[in-house]
Amino acid sequence: MVSVESVFAAWFKFRRGKRSRSDVMEFERHLEENLFALHEDLVTGRYQHGAYVPFQICDPKQRQIHKAAVRDRVVHQLVVSSIEPLFERQFIYDSFSCRKKKGTHAAFSRLQSFLSKASRNNTRTVYALKCDIRQFFASVDHDILYELLRKRIDDPATLELLKTIITSLSSAPCKGIPLGNLTSQLFANVYLHEFDWLCNINCGRPIMHAIATTLLL
């Protein structure tokens, strides 16, 4: 995962659409030096996650985003590119959050299909329950998340790197992952996967895990 080729591949994937940003341009000024130094830190286990820059957005409700340094975001991209396939195949089909060929529009189309079938082509009234997990990212338990990752990853160095990222920011003791990290999007899907299966088994109705939203029919 931390080969020179993988580090450079992660950089090229990360920089798409970001090359005009000042912090990315600054990193790229000494690109090879920065990437080889990052590779060396990863290989030797000396890598330490840097600090975050917090800021607020409204989408429409107010959220606090934590922006990592470019160096750390390259590592996030490296991690996601490497381990996402291990988890992607286990997610339920109707998990639409931050997955390729998924997203909000695909979730809405899928919901329309479910509603049409359940209502027998709109001949009877049906309902969809829209739910949100309050303060989800801030409430993620570090130990539970780590154990879920460990179920499918047995490489000690990779697990140590994942632990470094998981614990890089906390909203409470041993809780919370930063809203804004690419890794947090994958971690959220891994964390909610157990919930998705539990609902599918117990509810006997389709469940759709959409972006920041769970829809139960």
XYZ file of N, CA and C in Angstrom:
651
model
N 0.816 -1.206 0.000
C 0.000 0.000 0.000
C 0.853 1.262 0.000
N 2.020 1.213 0.639
C 2.831 2.422 0.784
C 4.047 2.411 -0.143
N 3.958 1.711 -1.254
C 5.046 1.750 -2.231
C 5.142 3.156 -2.829
N 6.291 3.467 -3.413
C 6.478 4.765 -4.061
C 5.416 4.970 -5.138
N 5.159 3.909 -5.909
C 4.168 4.009 -6.984
C 2.783 4.332 -6.437
N 2.422 3.708 -5.319
C 1.102 3.957 -4.725
C 0.985 5.372 -4.182
N 2.057 5.874 -3.583
C 2.051 7.239 -3.049
C 1.865 8.248 -4.180
N 2.612 8.058 -5.274
C 2.468 8.973 -6.410
C 1.086 8.851 -7.042
N 0.567 7.626 -7.141
C -0.774 7.428 -7.709
C -1.827 8.126 -6.850
N -1.649 8.057 -5.525
C -2.582 8.730 -4.616
C -2.525 10.240 -4.814
N -1.329 10.781 -5.028
C -1.188 12.212 -5.268
C -1.933 12.635 -6.524
N -1.726 11.920 -7.618
C -2.364 12.301 -8.879
C -3.883 12.190 -8.790
N -4.366 11.227 -8.012
C -5.808 11.103 -7.828
C -6.333 12.223 -6.937
N -5.576 12.540 -5.896
C -5.991 13.582 -4.961
C -6.054 14.954 -5.618
N -5.102 15.275 -6.489
C -4.970 16.647 -6.987
C -6.012 17.025 -8.034
N -6.795 16.060 -8.526
C -7.791 16.351 -9.557
C -8.749 17.441 -9.084
N -8.816 18.510 -9.863
C -9.712 19.610 -9.551
C -9.239 20.506 -8.424
N -8.007 20.279 -7.926
C -7.529 21.064 -6.785
C -6.231 21.807 -7.079
N -5.700 21.714 -8.278
C -4.351 22.230 -8.549
C -4.244 23.748 -8.445
N -5.363 24.448 -8.496
C -5.324 25.908 -8.395
C -5.373 26.407 -6.953
N -5.548 25.499 -5.997
C -5.633 25.893 -4.591
C -4.228 26.152 -4.051
N -4.117 27.156 -3.213
C -2.806 27.629 -2.768
C -2.019 26.555 -2.020
N -2.677 25.800 -1.145
C -1.946 24.789 -0.380
C -1.482 23.635 -1.267
N -2.284 23.312 -2.279
C -1.892 22.253 -3.213
C -0.731 22.725 -4.090
N -0.780 23.975 -4.545
C 0.317 24.517 -5.355
C 1.613 24.573 -4.551
N 1.509 24.933 -3.292
C 2.695 24.994 -2.435
C 3.313 23.606 -2.269
N 2.478 22.598 -2.068
C 2.971 21.229 -1.937
C 3.626 20.768 -3.235
N 3.035 21.168 -4.371
C 3.519 20.712 -5.675
C 4.829 21.394 -6.073
N 5.152 22.519 -5.453
C 6.416 23.207 -5.767
C 7.618 22.302 -5.504
N 7.518 21.478 -4.479
C 8.590 20.535 -4.141
C 7.995 19.121 -4.104
N 7.330 18.769 -5.190
C 6.507 17.568 -5.206
C 7.295 16.299 -4.902
N 8.348 16.051 -5.659
C 9.085 14.802 -5.472
C 9.684 14.723 -4.076
N 10.239 15.825 -3.610
C 10.815 15.847 -2.261
C 9.747 15.540 -1.217
N 8.582 16.140 -1.358
C 7.495 15.929 -0.404
C 6.975 14.498 -0.434
N 6.796 13.949 -1.631
C 6.239 12.603 -1.742
C 7.231 11.537 -1.302
N 8.494 11.711 -1.638
C 9.490 10.736 -1.187
C 9.654 10.788 0.329
N 9.574 11.979 0.910
C 9.645 12.108 2.367
C 8.432 11.451 3.024
N 7.254 11.636 2.408
C 6.037 11.005 2.923
C 6.153 9.488 2.842
N 6.648 9.006 1.709
C 6.846 7.561 1.535
C 7.781 7.010 2.604
N 8.860 7.706 2.867
C 9.821 7.261 3.873
C 9.180 7.196 5.257
N 8.369 8.195 5.600
C 7.698 8.203 6.899
C 6.698 7.054 7.023
N 6.009 6.761 5.931
C 5.032 5.674 5.951
C 5.720 4.317 6.087
N 6.790 4.128 5.355
C 7.497 2.845 5.362
C 8.138 2.579 6.724
N 8.695 3.616 7.326
C 9.404 3.447 8.594
C 8.491 3.545 9.810
N 7.222 3.898 9.588
C 6.291 4.029 10.700
C 6.416 5.336 11.450
N 7.108 6.304 10.876
C 7.289 7.596 11.542
C 6.177 8.591 11.210
N 5.282 8.213 10.331
C 4.226 9.146 9.912
C 3.364 9.573 11.093
N 3.180 10.866 11.216
C 2.289 11.442 12.215
C 1.286 12.359 11.511
N 0.022 12.221 11.862
C -1.006 13.052 11.245
C -0.893 14.476 11.777
N -1.012 15.457 10.886
C -0.927 16.857 11.271
C -2.220 17.404 11.830
N -2.189 18.688 12.152
C -3.358 19.363 12.712
C -4.382 19.686 11.621
N -5.594 19.990 12.051
C -6.689 20.342 11.149
C -6.986 21.838 11.238
N -7.556 22.352 10.157
C -8.051 23.729 10.140
C -9.581 23.659 10.110
N -10.261 24.088 11.177
C -11.719 24.013 11.209
C -12.372 25.212 10.523
N -13.517 24.986 9.898
C -14.324 26.070 9.350
C -15.768 25.613 9.265
N -16.681 26.563 9.116
C -18.109 26.286 9.121
C -18.689 26.374 7.707
N -19.650 25.491 7.411
C -20.414 25.580 6.166
C -21.899 25.447 6.519
N -22.760 25.840 5.600
C -24.205 25.669 5.746
C -24.720 24.914 4.534
N -25.352 23.723 4.759
C -25.767 22.928 3.595
C -27.104 22.181 3.773
N -28.209 22.701 4.229
C -28.420 24.066 4.700
C -28.117 24.261 6.183
N -28.050 23.151 6.965
C -27.756 23.368 8.383
C -26.253 23.550 8.578
N -25.890 24.192 9.662
C -24.498 24.518 9.908
C -23.713 23.268 10.310
N -22.567 23.101 9.676
C -21.692 21.977 9.979
C -20.266 22.488 10.149
N -19.518 21.822 11.011
C -18.117 22.167 11.171
C -17.259 21.163 10.401
N -16.492 21.683 9.465
C -15.590 20.871 8.648
C -14.177 21.027 9.173
N -13.414 19.949 9.139
C -12.013 20.002 9.534
C -11.148 19.635 8.327
N -10.333 20.583 7.912
C -9.495 20.400 6.732
C -8.092 19.976 7.143
N -7.642 18.856 6.626
C -6.293 18.367 6.913
C -5.298 18.985 5.942
N -4.033 18.905 6.288
C -2.980 19.392 5.403
C -2.915 18.526 4.154
N -2.349 19.063 3.080
C -2.260 18.332 1.815
C -1.567 16.995 2.012
N -0.483 17.010 2.754
C 0.276 15.778 3.008
C -0.619 14.686 3.595
N -1.446 15.056 4.542
C -2.338 14.083 5.180
C -3.466 13.661 4.244
N -3.926 14.583 3.422
C -4.997 14.230 2.492
C -4.499 13.281 1.400
N -3.235 13.364 1.055
C -2.659 12.380 0.136
C -2.672 10.994 0.795
N -2.363 10.948 2.088
C -2.416 9.684 2.823
C -3.849 9.157 2.877
N -4.811 10.040 3.101
C -6.217 9.621 3.110
C -6.585 8.980 1.769
N -6.161 9.606 0.680
C -6.446 9.068 -0.647
C -5.773 7.715 -0.836
N -4.542 7.604 -0.362
C -3.799 6.349 -0.454
C -4.529 5.233 0.284
N -4.997 5.538 1.480
C -5.689 4.537 2.292
C -6.996 4.102 1.632
N -7.797 5.074 1.207
C -9.088 4.749 0.604
C -8.904 3.940 -0.676
N -7.961 4.334 -1.524
C -7.715 3.607 -2.770
C -7.305 2.163 -2.499
N -6.617 1.955 -1.386
C -6.082 0.626 -1.082
C -7.090 -0.291 -0.412
N -7.872 0.234 0.539
C -8.723 -0.660 1.331
C -10.194 -0.627 0.941
N -10.617 0.378 0.199
C -12.038 0.465 -0.151
C -12.562 -0.792 -0.845
N -11.800 -1.397 -1.791
C -12.311 -2.613 -2.443
C -12.585 -3.755 -1.465
N -11.873 -3.806 -0.340
C -12.090 -4.865 0.643
C -13.475 -4.759 1.271
N -13.984 -3.544 1.374
C -15.264 -3.312 2.034
C -16.402 -3.111 1.033
N -16.089 -2.608 -0.138
C -17.117 -2.286 -1.127
C -17.988 -3.495 -1.438
N -17.372 -4.654 -1.567
C -18.123 -5.842 -1.960
C -19.085 -6.336 -0.888
N -18.933 -5.885 0.353
C -19.817 -6.347 1.420
C -20.993 -5.410 1.662
N -20.921 -4.173 1.159
C -22.003 -3.220 1.400
C -23.286 -3.663 0.701
N -24.412 -3.346 1.298
C -25.679 -3.674 0.648
C -25.823 -2.848 -0.634
N -26.580 -3.359 -1.572
C -26.743 -2.672 -2.859
C -27.298 -1.273 -2.673
N -28.212 -1.126 -1.710
C -28.899 0.144 -1.527
C -28.204 1.072 -0.540
N -26.900 0.954 -0.425
C -26.092 1.943 0.285
C -25.558 2.909 -0.770
N -26.012 4.154 -0.732
C -25.740 5.099 -1.815
C -24.750 6.204 -1.441
N -24.270 6.189 -0.229
C -23.430 7.288 0.235
C -21.969 7.112 -0.188
N -21.461 8.078 -0.955
C -20.032 8.150 -1.285
C -19.522 6.858 -1.913
N -20.270 6.343 -2.869
C -19.855 5.144 -3.599
C -19.950 5.415 -5.096
N -19.078 4.772 -5.859
C -19.065 4.967 -7.299
C -20.390 4.512 -7.902
N -20.890 5.316 -8.829
C -22.142 5.055 -9.537
C -23.341 5.034 -8.581
N -23.197 5.708 -7.428
C -24.300 5.817 -6.474
C -24.612 7.299 -6.288
N -24.882 7.730 -5.069
C -25.133 9.144 -4.810
C -26.609 9.470 -4.667
N -26.894 10.744 -4.455
C -28.249 11.196 -4.139
C -29.238 10.940 -5.269
N -28.846 11.234 -6.517
C -29.782 11.069 -7.639
C -30.123 9.599 -7.862
N -29.122 8.734 -7.751
C -29.372 7.296 -7.898
C -30.257 6.795 -6.756
N -30.042 7.327 -5.548
C -30.869 6.934 -4.406
C -32.319 7.358 -4.626
N -32.512 8.547 -5.173
C -33.873 9.035 -5.416
C -34.576 8.163 -6.459
N -33.867 7.786 -7.516
C -34.456 6.917 -8.538
C -34.825 5.557 -7.955
N -33.960 5.043 -7.110
C -34.229 3.753 -6.469
C -35.441 3.853 -5.549
N -35.540 4.947 -4.817
C -36.687 5.167 -3.943
C -37.979 5.230 -4.750
N -37.946 5.925 -5.880
C -39.133 5.992 -6.744
C -39.562 4.601 -7.187
N -38.572 3.753 -7.507
C -38.875 2.393 -7.921
C -39.534 1.610 -6.785
N -39.000 1.749 -5.573
C -39.583 1.075 -4.419
C -41.008 1.557 -4.161
N -41.213 2.884 -4.243
C -42.535 3.449 -3.969
C -43.558 2.990 -4.995
N -43.135 2.926 -6.244
C -44.045 2.475 -7.294
C -44.470 1.028 -7.074
N -43.491 0.195 -6.701
C -43.795 -1.221 -6.470
C -44.675 -1.405 -5.243
N -44.321 -0.714 -4.149
C -45.083 -0.862 -2.902
C -46.500 -0.318 -3.024
N -46.668 0.731 -3.855
C -47.997 1.346 -4.005
C -48.800 0.707 -5.122
N -48.197 -0.335 -5.738
C -48.872 -1.004 -6.866
C -49.241 0.014 -7.931
N -48.187 0.683 -8.422
C -48.337 1.721 -9.453
C -49.248 2.854 -9.000
N -49.001 3.313 -7.773
C -49.697 4.469 -7.220
C -51.191 4.243 -7.008
N -51.567 3.002 -6.730
C -52.985 2.707 -6.481
C -53.305 2.645 -4.996
N -52.269 2.751 -4.144
C -52.511 2.798 -2.710
C -51.441 3.674 -2.053
N -51.758 4.163 -0.873
C -50.846 5.065 -0.174
C -49.738 4.277 0.521
N -48.504 4.715 0.340
C -47.367 4.119 1.037
C -46.533 5.248 1.641
N -45.646 4.870 2.540
C -44.850 5.872 3.237
C -43.379 5.476 3.240
N -42.543 6.502 3.267
C -41.104 6.302 3.459
C -40.716 7.022 4.735
N -39.949 6.358 5.567
C -39.470 6.964 6.804
C -38.075 7.531 6.571
N -37.931 8.827 6.730
C -36.651 9.495 6.540
C -36.033 9.765 7.908
N -34.840 9.240 8.123
C -34.184 9.360 9.418
C -32.779 9.920 9.262
N -32.272 10.471 10.338
C -30.890 10.936 10.371
C -30.315 10.571 11.730
N -29.077 10.125 11.765
C -28.410 9.830 13.027
C -27.824 11.131 13.556
N -28.308 11.558 14.690
C -27.909 12.854 15.237
C -26.417 12.879 15.555
N -25.737 13.906 15.032
C -24.305 14.076 15.283
C -23.531 12.790 14.982
N -23.809 12.207 13.817
C -23.225 10.900 13.514
C -21.696 10.914 13.559
N -21.081 11.794 12.779
C -19.620 11.791 12.699
C -18.988 12.053 14.061
N -19.603 12.911 14.840
C -19.064 13.233 16.161
C -19.244 12.092 17.154
N -20.153 11.161 16.858
C -20.472 10.102 17.816
C -19.813 8.766 17.490
N -19.085 8.671 16.389
C -18.446 7.404 16.001
C -17.439 6.984 17.069
N -17.599 5.772 17.566
C -16.716 5.238 18.594
C -15.433 4.706 17.937
N -14.286 5.210 18.359
C -13.018 4.816 17.742
C -12.748 3.319 17.862
N -13.014 2.757 19.017
C -12.714 1.340 19.233
C -13.602 0.444 18.373
N -14.877 0.791 18.285
C -15.793 -0.008 17.448
C -15.385 0.082 15.988
N -15.082 1.288 15.510
C -14.663 1.465 14.127
C -13.397 0.670 13.838
N -12.434 0.738 14.734
C -11.175 0.020 14.541
C -11.421 -1.487 14.454
N -12.279 -2.015 15.312
C -12.569 -3.449 15.286
C -13.272 -3.858 14.001
N -14.155 -3.001 13.481
C -14.826 -3.303 12.209
C -13.819 -3.340 11.066
N -12.850 -2.444 11.093
C -11.801 -2.445 10.074
C -10.909 -3.670 10.218
N -10.636 -4.047 11.439
C -9.730 -5.167 11.713
C -10.313 -6.503 11.271
N -11.631 -6.567 11.137
C -12.262 -7.804 10.684
C -11.811 -8.194 9.275
N -11.468 -7.183 8.462
C -11.116 -7.466 7.069
C -9.671 -7.100 6.741
N -8.961 -6.551 7.693
C -7.561 -6.172 7.462
C -6.719 -6.802 8.561
N -5.683 -7.546 8.186
C -4.858 -8.203 9.198
C -3.392 -7.776 9.137
N -3.096 -6.745 8.361
C -1.724 -6.255 8.276
C -1.477 -5.243 9.393
N -0.525 -5.521 10.308
C -0.304 -4.635 11.464
C 0.050 -3.198 11.074
N 0.870 -3.026 10.047
C 1.284 -1.673 9.649
C 0.097 -0.874 9.120
N -0.760 -1.533 8.338
C -1.955 -0.864 7.820
C -2.901 -0.498 8.948
N -3.081 -1.401 9.883
C -3.961 -1.131 11.018
C -3.431 0.016 11.867
N -2.120 0.087 12.023
C -1.534 1.176 12.806
C -1.755 2.520 12.110
N -1.643 2.521 10.779
C -1.897 3.740 10.019
C -3.364 4.149 10.141
N -4.258 3.188 10.069
C -5.686 3.478 10.220
C -5.984 4.046 11.605
N -5.343 3.493 12.617
C -5.541 3.997 13.973
C -5.047 5.436 14.088
N -3.933 5.743 13.429
C -3.399 7.107 13.440
C -4.409 8.091 12.856
N -5.057 7.689 11.761
C -6.042 8.564 11.124
C -7.302 8.672 11.979
N -7.770 7.544 12.507
C -8.992 7.537 13.322
C -8.856 8.445 14.533
N -7.686 8.409 15.166
C -7.473 9.177 16.401
C -6.883 10.557 16.152
N -6.826 10.981 14.895
C -6.218 12.279 14.577
C -7.062 13.454 15.046
N -8.345 13.191 15.338
C -9.233 14.241 15.852
C -10.351 13.593 16.642
N -10.695 14.171 17.765
C -11.769 13.627 18.603
C -12.701 14.751 19.025
N -14.001 14.448 18.997
C -14.988 15.406 19.497
C -15.273 15.163 20.966
N -14.904 13.962 21.433
C -15.028 13.560 22.828
C -14.002 12.447 23.023
N -13.703 12.059 24.252
C -12.714 10.996 24.449
C -13.049 9.732 23.658
N -12.132 9.351 22.755
C -12.270 8.132 21.942
C -13.509 8.150 21.044
N -13.971 9.331 20.657
C -15.145 9.419 19.788
C -14.967 10.523 18.764
N -15.584 10.306 17.604
C -15.644 11.343 16.580
C -14.612 11.168 15.487
N -15.047 11.339 14.252
C -14.150 11.385 13.104
C -14.455 12.684 12.350
N -13.433 13.307 11.764
C -13.621 14.633 11.171
C -14.485 14.613 9.918
N -15.478 15.457 9.895
C -16.299 15.648 8.713
C -15.470 16.464 7.727
N -15.080 15.851 6.634
C -14.209 16.510 5.666
C -13.128 15.593 5.155
N -12.756 14.573 5.937
C -11.764 13.601 5.484
C -12.372 12.638 4.473
N -11.610 12.305 3.448
C -12.037 11.269 2.510
C -12.183 9.937 3.233
N -11.286 9.667 4.168
C -11.364 8.421 4.932
C -12.644 8.361 5.757
N -13.125 9.494 6.237
C -14.329 9.498 7.069
C -15.542 9.024 6.281
N -15.571 9.298 4.983
C -16.680 8.835 4.148
C -16.702 7.310 4.084
N -15.516 6.714 3.901
C -15.433 5.253 3.889
C -15.711 4.685 5.274
N -15.122 5.300 6.301
C -15.343 4.819 7.662
C -16.827 4.852 8.023
N -17.545 5.875 7.564
C -18.977 5.985 7.853
C -19.740 4.816 7.236
N -19.402 4.452 6.016
C -20.065 3.322 5.364
C -19.748 2.010 6.066
N -18.508 1.844 6.496
C -18.121 0.638 7.230
C -18.887 0.575 8.552
N -18.975 1.688 9.247
C -19.620 1.765 10.558
C -21.115 1.489 10.449
N -21.755 2.023 9.411
C -23.204 1.868 9.258
C -23.592 0.567 8.558
N -22.627 -0.149 8.028
C -22.937 -1.401 7.330
C -23.664 -2.384 8.247
N -23.210 -2.491 9.494
C -23.849 -3.403 10.440
C -25.311 -2.984 10.682
N -25.523 -1.690 10.768
C -26.876 -1.161 10.967
C -27.760 -1.469 9.759
N -27.180 -1.314 8.559
C -27.933 -1.602 7.336
C -28.431 -3.042 7.324
N -27.543 -3.975 7.642
C -27.915 -5.387 7.633
C -28.937 -5.687 8.731
N -28.766 -5.076 9.893
C -29.702 -5.300 10.994
C -31.106 -4.857 10.598
N -31.210 -3.705 9.962
C -32.515 -3.207 9.531
C -33.111 -4.095 8.447
N -32.295 -4.546 7.518
C -32.786 -5.412 6.442
C -33.341 -6.710 6.994
N -32.660 -7.265 7.998
C -33.085 -8.544 8.562
C -34.347 -8.389 9.396
N -34.385 -7.350 10.224
C -35.485 -7.199 11.182
C -36.713 -6.494 10.621
N -36.499 -5.596 9.673
C -37.629 -4.816 9.159
C -38.395 -5.543 8.060
N -37.693 -6.379 7.314
C -38.347 -7.060 6.212
C -38.762 -6.118 5.108
N -38.148 -4.923 5.066
C -38.438 -3.924 4.042
C -37.130 -3.371 3.515
N -37.140 -2.849 2.298
C -35.902 -2.295 1.753
C -35.373 -1.144 2.592
N -34.082 -1.084 2.740
C -33.443 0.036 3.412
C -32.484 0.696 2.448
N -32.499 2.001 2.417
C -31.603 2.747 1.546
C -30.762 3.666 2.405
N -29.489 3.443 2.395
C -28.550 4.299 3.131
C -28.036 5.339 2.163
N -28.573 6.539 2.260
C -28.199 7.625 1.359
C -27.265 8.582 2.066
N -26.885 9.642 1.391
C -25.929 10.565 1.960
C -26.534 11.279 3.162
N -25.981 11.016 4.329
C -26.401 11.613 5.598
C -27.856 11.264 5.930
N -28.425 10.295 5.209
C -29.836 9.982 5.409
C -30.069 8.490 5.252
N -30.938 7.915 6.060
C -31.339 6.534 5.884
C -32.828 6.522 5.582
N -33.200 5.796 4.533
C -34.602 5.720 4.144
C -35.086 4.297 4.373
N -36.159 4.129 5.118
C -36.730 2.812 5.378
C -38.130 2.767 4.780
N -38.412 1.723 4.026
C -39.751 1.579 3.465
C -40.501 0.508 4.258
